[in-house]
Amino acid sequence: MGLALWGCSSAGHPSRAIWTAGPESREVDNRWFNARVEPRKGASAFYSFFLLTITNKSDSDLVVDWNDSRYLFNGSPRGMLVFEGIDPQQVKNATVPPETIAPGAVFSRVVMPLERIAWRPLKENTTDRRGITPGMLPAGENGIRLVVRRDDGRMTLPLSVRIARREAP
C-alpha cells in the first residue's frame, strides 16, 4: 500500500531528487575538544548517515556517551544513534559502551539514527553482530545531540545541518 501511494504522489523517487546540506557540516570548538558532524550520502543520492569527528584538545580523557547522545530532527530528539558493529541487544537495553578518546587523539565514527536503519540478517555476517543498512535522512534540520563527559562534568552539544530536497529537472 505504501509503495502504491508513493508511486502516485507528486514527489519523485528520492534517488532522482537533488539533495543538499547547509551548512555542509556543523562544528563546535572549545578549549577541551573540537567536534564536527557532516551528513554523508555514501553510494546514495540522498543523505543517509553522519561522519562524527572529535579531536581531544585537553589533557584528560573524553568519553562519548552513546546511551545519552541522540539523533535530532527539527530540533527534537528522535532516538539513539547506531554504528557498524554495534550490538543490537545493547541498543535495546541502552547499555552501549562509552567511547573513550585519549588526550590529543582524533576519533571518527560513521553514525546513523536508529529509527532510519535496517539490520542486515545475522546469516549475512561473519561475526556475532548484525550489520546495518542506513536509511534516508529526511528533508529538514538533521543532526546529533552529542553527550561528552570529562572528569569535571558533562557537555551536551547539538550539531545540526539543514537537509533540503528539490526535484531534479
mmCIF file of C-alpha atoms in Angstrom:
data_model
loop_
_atom_site.group_PDB
_atom_site.id
_atom_site.type_symbol
_atom_site.label_atom_id
_atom_site.label_comp_id
_atom_site.label_asym_id
_atom_site.label_seq_id
_atom_site.Cartn_x
_atom_site.Cartn_y
_atom_site.Cartn_z
ATOM 1 C CA MET A 1 0.000 0.000 0.000
ATOM 2 C CA GLY A 2 2.800 2.422 0.927
ATOM 3 C CA LEU A 3 4.611 1.754 -2.342
ATOM 4 C CA ALA A 4 1.479 2.312 -4.371
ATOM 5 C CA LEU A 5 0.886 5.649 -2.655
ATOM 6 C CA TRP A 6 4.490 6.703 -3.159
ATOM 7 C CA GLY A 7 4.293 5.827 -6.843
ATOM 8 C CA CYS A 8 1.195 8.021 -7.267
ATOM 9 C CA SER A 9 2.446 11.003 -5.279
ATOM 10 C CA SER A 10 3.595 14.210 -6.954
ATOM 11 C CA ALA A 11 7.078 13.917 -5.457
ATOM 12 C CA GLY A 12 9.568 11.772 -7.367
ATOM 13 C CA HIS A 13 11.690 8.955 -6.029
ATOM 14 C CA PRO A 14 14.325 10.169 -3.505
ATOM 15 C CA SER A 15 17.153 8.817 -5.643
ATOM 16 C CA ARG A 16 16.130 11.106 -8.519
ATOM 17 C CA ALA A 17 15.974 14.243 -6.359
ATOM 18 C CA ILE A 18 18.829 16.670 -5.700
ATOM 19 C CA TRP A 19 19.822 16.692 -2.025
ATOM 20 C CA THR A 20 21.876 19.452 -0.396
ATOM 21 C CA ALA A 21 23.026 20.250 3.126
ATOM 22 C CA GLY A 22 23.560 23.708 4.525
ATOM 23 C CA PRO A 23 25.931 24.232 6.027
ATOM 24 C CA GLU A 24 27.867 21.212 4.760
ATOM 25 C CA SER A 25 28.952 20.478 8.335
ATOM 26 C CA ARG A 26 28.467 21.803 11.858
ATOM 27 C CA GLU A 27 31.324 22.258 14.270
ATOM 28 C CA VAL A 28 31.802 23.136 17.934
ATOM 29 C CA ASP A 29 35.231 24.193 19.109
ATOM 30 C CA ASN A 30 36.072 24.800 22.764
ATOM 31 C CA ARG A 31 39.196 24.520 24.890
ATOM 32 C CA TRP A 32 38.639 20.792 25.550
ATOM 33 C CA PHE A 33 37.743 19.471 22.121
ATOM 34 C CA ASN A 34 36.601 20.102 18.582
ATOM 35 C CA ALA A 35 33.507 18.182 17.415
ATOM 36 C CA ARG A 36 32.320 18.147 13.825
ATOM 37 C CA VAL A 37 29.340 16.423 12.212
ATOM 38 C CA GLU A 38 28.879 16.067 8.445
ATOM 39 C CA PRO A 39 25.898 14.446 6.733
ATOM 40 C CA ARG A 40 27.071 11.991 4.077
ATOM 41 C CA LYS A 41 25.424 10.261 1.142
ATOM 42 C CA GLY A 42 27.697 7.284 0.621
ATOM 43 C CA ALA A 43 26.615 5.493 -2.554
ATOM 44 C CA SER A 44 23.094 7.001 -2.356
ATOM 45 C CA ALA A 45 21.735 10.148 -3.987
ATOM 46 C CA PHE A 46 20.308 11.163 -0.591
ATOM 47 C CA TYR A 47 21.933 11.707 2.826
ATOM 48 C CA SER A 48 21.849 8.609 4.989
ATOM 49 C CA PHE A 49 24.443 8.942 7.784
ATOM 50 C CA PHE A 50 26.752 11.334 9.627
ATOM 51 C CA LEU A 51 30.515 11.406 9.946
ATOM 52 C CA LEU A 52 31.317 12.463 13.513
ATOM 53 C CA THR A 53 34.881 13.612 14.224
ATOM 54 C CA ILE A 54 36.111 14.625 17.692
ATOM 55 C CA THR A 55 39.590 15.955 18.459
ATOM 56 C CA ASN A 56 40.538 15.852 22.145
ATOM 57 C CA LYS A 57 42.489 19.062 22.861
ATOM 58 C CA SER A 58 42.567 18.541 26.628
ATOM 59 C CA ASP A 59 44.997 16.735 28.898
ATOM 60 C CA SER A 60 42.415 14.205 30.120
ATOM 61 C CA ASP A 61 40.213 11.534 28.567
ATOM 62 C CA LEU A 62 36.912 12.445 26.914
ATOM 63 C CA VAL A 63 34.065 9.945 26.930
ATOM 64 C CA VAL A 64 31.271 9.845 24.339
ATOM 65 C CA ASP A 65 28.077 8.637 25.984
ATOM 66 C CA TRP A 66 26.205 6.770 23.236
ATOM 67 C CA ASN A 67 23.265 5.968 25.516
ATOM 68 C CA ASP A 68 22.527 9.678 26.103
ATOM 69 C CA SER A 69 23.531 11.001 22.661
ATOM 70 C CA ARG A 70 20.587 11.299 20.254
ATOM 71 C CA TYR A 71 19.585 11.838 16.643
ATOM 72 C CA LEU A 72 17.947 15.254 16.256
ATOM 73 C CA PHE A 73 15.254 16.025 13.697
ATOM 74 C CA ASN A 74 13.890 19.576 13.535
ATOM 75 C CA GLY A 75 15.339 20.241 17.000
ATOM 76 C CA SER A 76 13.725 17.253 18.737
ATOM 77 C CA PRO A 77 15.490 14.095 19.947
ATOM 78 C CA ARG A 78 14.339 11.119 17.886
ATOM 79 C CA GLY A 79 16.191 8.144 19.325
ATOM 80 C CA MET A 80 19.596 6.596 19.670
ATOM 81 C CA LEU A 81 22.484 6.696 17.257
ATOM 82 C CA VAL A 82 23.925 3.433 15.951
ATOM 83 C CA PHE A 83 27.039 2.440 14.035
ATOM 84 C CA GLU A 84 28.524 -0.573 12.279
ATOM 85 C CA GLY A 85 29.471 -3.335 14.726
ATOM 86 C CA ILE A 86 27.082 -2.204 17.478
ATOM 87 C CA ASP A 87 25.297 -4.972 19.371
ATOM 88 C CA PRO A 88 21.503 -4.729 18.809
ATOM 89 C CA GLN A 89 20.868 -6.079 22.325
ATOM 90 C CA GLN A 90 22.959 -3.261 23.849
ATOM 91 C CA VAL A 91 20.957 -0.748 21.800
ATOM 92 C CA LYS A 92 17.674 -2.287 23.006
ATOM 93 C CA ASN A 93 18.841 -2.213 26.642
ATOM 94 C CA ALA A 94 20.599 1.198 26.378
ATOM 95 C CA THR A 95 23.871 -0.395 27.516
ATOM 96 C CA VAL A 96 26.107 0.649 24.613
ATOM 97 C CA PRO A 97 29.652 1.012 25.980
ATOM 98 C CA PRO A 98 31.017 4.566 26.014
ATOM 99 C CA GLU A 99 33.824 5.578 23.656
ATOM 100 C CA THR A 100 36.977 6.952 25.326
ATOM 101 C CA ILE A 101 39.129 9.481 23.454
ATOM 102 C CA ALA A 102 42.645 9.914 24.844
ATOM 103 C CA PRO A 103 44.296 13.343 25.176
ATOM 104 C CA GLY A 104 45.456 14.566 21.765
ATOM 105 C CA ALA A 105 43.616 11.801 19.887
ATOM 106 C CA VAL A 106 41.273 12.229 16.931
ATOM 107 C CA PHE A 107 38.191 9.984 16.898
ATOM 108 C CA SER A 108 35.927 9.460 13.855
ATOM 109 C CA ARG A 109 32.845 7.310 13.506
ATOM 110 C CA VAL A 110 30.020 6.941 10.990
ATOM 111 C CA VAL A 111 26.730 7.125 12.918
ATOM 112 C CA MET A 112 23.097 6.732 11.872
ATOM 113 C CA PRO A 113 19.729 7.299 13.517
ATOM 114 C CA LEU A 114 18.318 4.056 14.891
ATOM 115 C CA GLU A 115 14.874 4.973 13.543
ATOM 116 C CA ARG A 116 16.255 5.155 9.994
ATOM 117 C CA ILE A 117 18.262 1.930 9.710
ATOM 118 C CA ALA A 118 17.622 -1.681 8.781
ATOM 119 C CA TRP A 119 19.521 -4.514 10.443
ATOM 120 C CA ARG A 120 21.025 -6.979 7.962
ATOM 121 C CA PRO A 121 20.185 -10.568 8.896
ATOM 122 C CA LEU A 122 22.755 -12.330 11.046
ATOM 123 C CA LYS A 123 23.417 -15.009 8.400
ATOM 124 C CA GLU A 124 24.916 -12.364 6.070
ATOM 125 C CA ASN A 125 27.719 -11.603 8.519
ATOM 126 C CA THR A 126 30.756 -13.474 9.688
ATOM 127 C CA THR A 127 30.715 -12.048 13.222
ATOM 128 C CA ASP A 128 28.257 -12.297 16.119
ATOM 129 C CA ARG A 129 26.868 -8.822 15.430
ATOM 130 C CA ARG A 130 24.476 -7.749 12.734
ATOM 131 C CA GLY A 131 25.320 -5.223 10.060
ATOM 132 C CA ILE A 132 23.443 -2.002 9.461
ATOM 133 C CA THR A 133 21.949 -0.560 6.297
ATOM 134 C CA PRO A 134 21.408 3.214 6.634
ATOM 135 C CA GLY A 135 18.141 4.774 5.522
ATOM 136 C CA MET A 136 17.329 8.198 4.103
ATOM 137 C CA LEU A 137 17.651 11.299 6.304
ATOM 138 C CA PRO A 138 14.547 13.396 5.597
ATOM 139 C CA ALA A 139 14.490 16.991 4.426
ATOM 140 C CA GLY A 140 14.663 19.333 7.428
ATOM 141 C CA GLU A 141 17.039 20.002 10.314
ATOM 142 C CA ASN A 142 19.076 16.819 10.941
ATOM 143 C CA GLY A 143 21.871 16.281 13.408
ATOM 144 C CA ILE A 144 23.237 14.876 16.606
ATOM 145 C CA ARG A 145 22.843 15.792 20.252
ATOM 146 C CA LEU A 146 26.289 14.714 21.367
ATOM 147 C CA VAL A 147 26.961 13.976 25.044
ATOM 148 C CA VAL A 148 30.615 14.145 26.069
ATOM 149 C CA ARG A 149 31.864 13.564 29.616
ATOM 150 C CA ARG A 150 35.077 14.716 31.275
ATOM 151 C CA ASP A 151 36.376 14.391 34.815
ATOM 152 C CA ASP A 152 34.739 17.698 35.684
ATOM 153 C CA GLY A 153 31.297 17.096 34.194
ATOM 154 C CA ARG A 154 29.159 16.538 31.143
ATOM 155 C CA MET A 155 28.610 18.621 27.987
ATOM 156 C CA THR A 156 25.609 18.303 25.691
ATOM 157 C CA LEU A 157 26.091 19.734 22.212
ATOM 158 C CA PRO A 158 23.511 19.994 19.445
ATOM 159 C CA LEU A 159 25.157 19.773 15.997
ATOM 160 C CA SER A 160 22.668 20.093 13.116
ATOM 161 C CA VAL A 161 22.506 20.976 9.433
ATOM 162 C CA ARG A 162 19.525 21.652 7.168
ATOM 163 C CA ILE A 163 18.985 18.991 4.523
ATOM 164 C CA ALA A 164 16.992 20.126 1.504
ATOM 165 C CA ARG A 165 15.469 18.182 -1.350
ATOM 166 C CA ARG A 166 14.436 19.507 -4.717
ATOM 167 C CA GLU A 167 13.190 17.657 -7.725
ATOM 168 C CA ALA A 168 15.736 17.106 -10.471
ATOM 169 C CA PRO A 169 15.000 18.996 -13.708
#
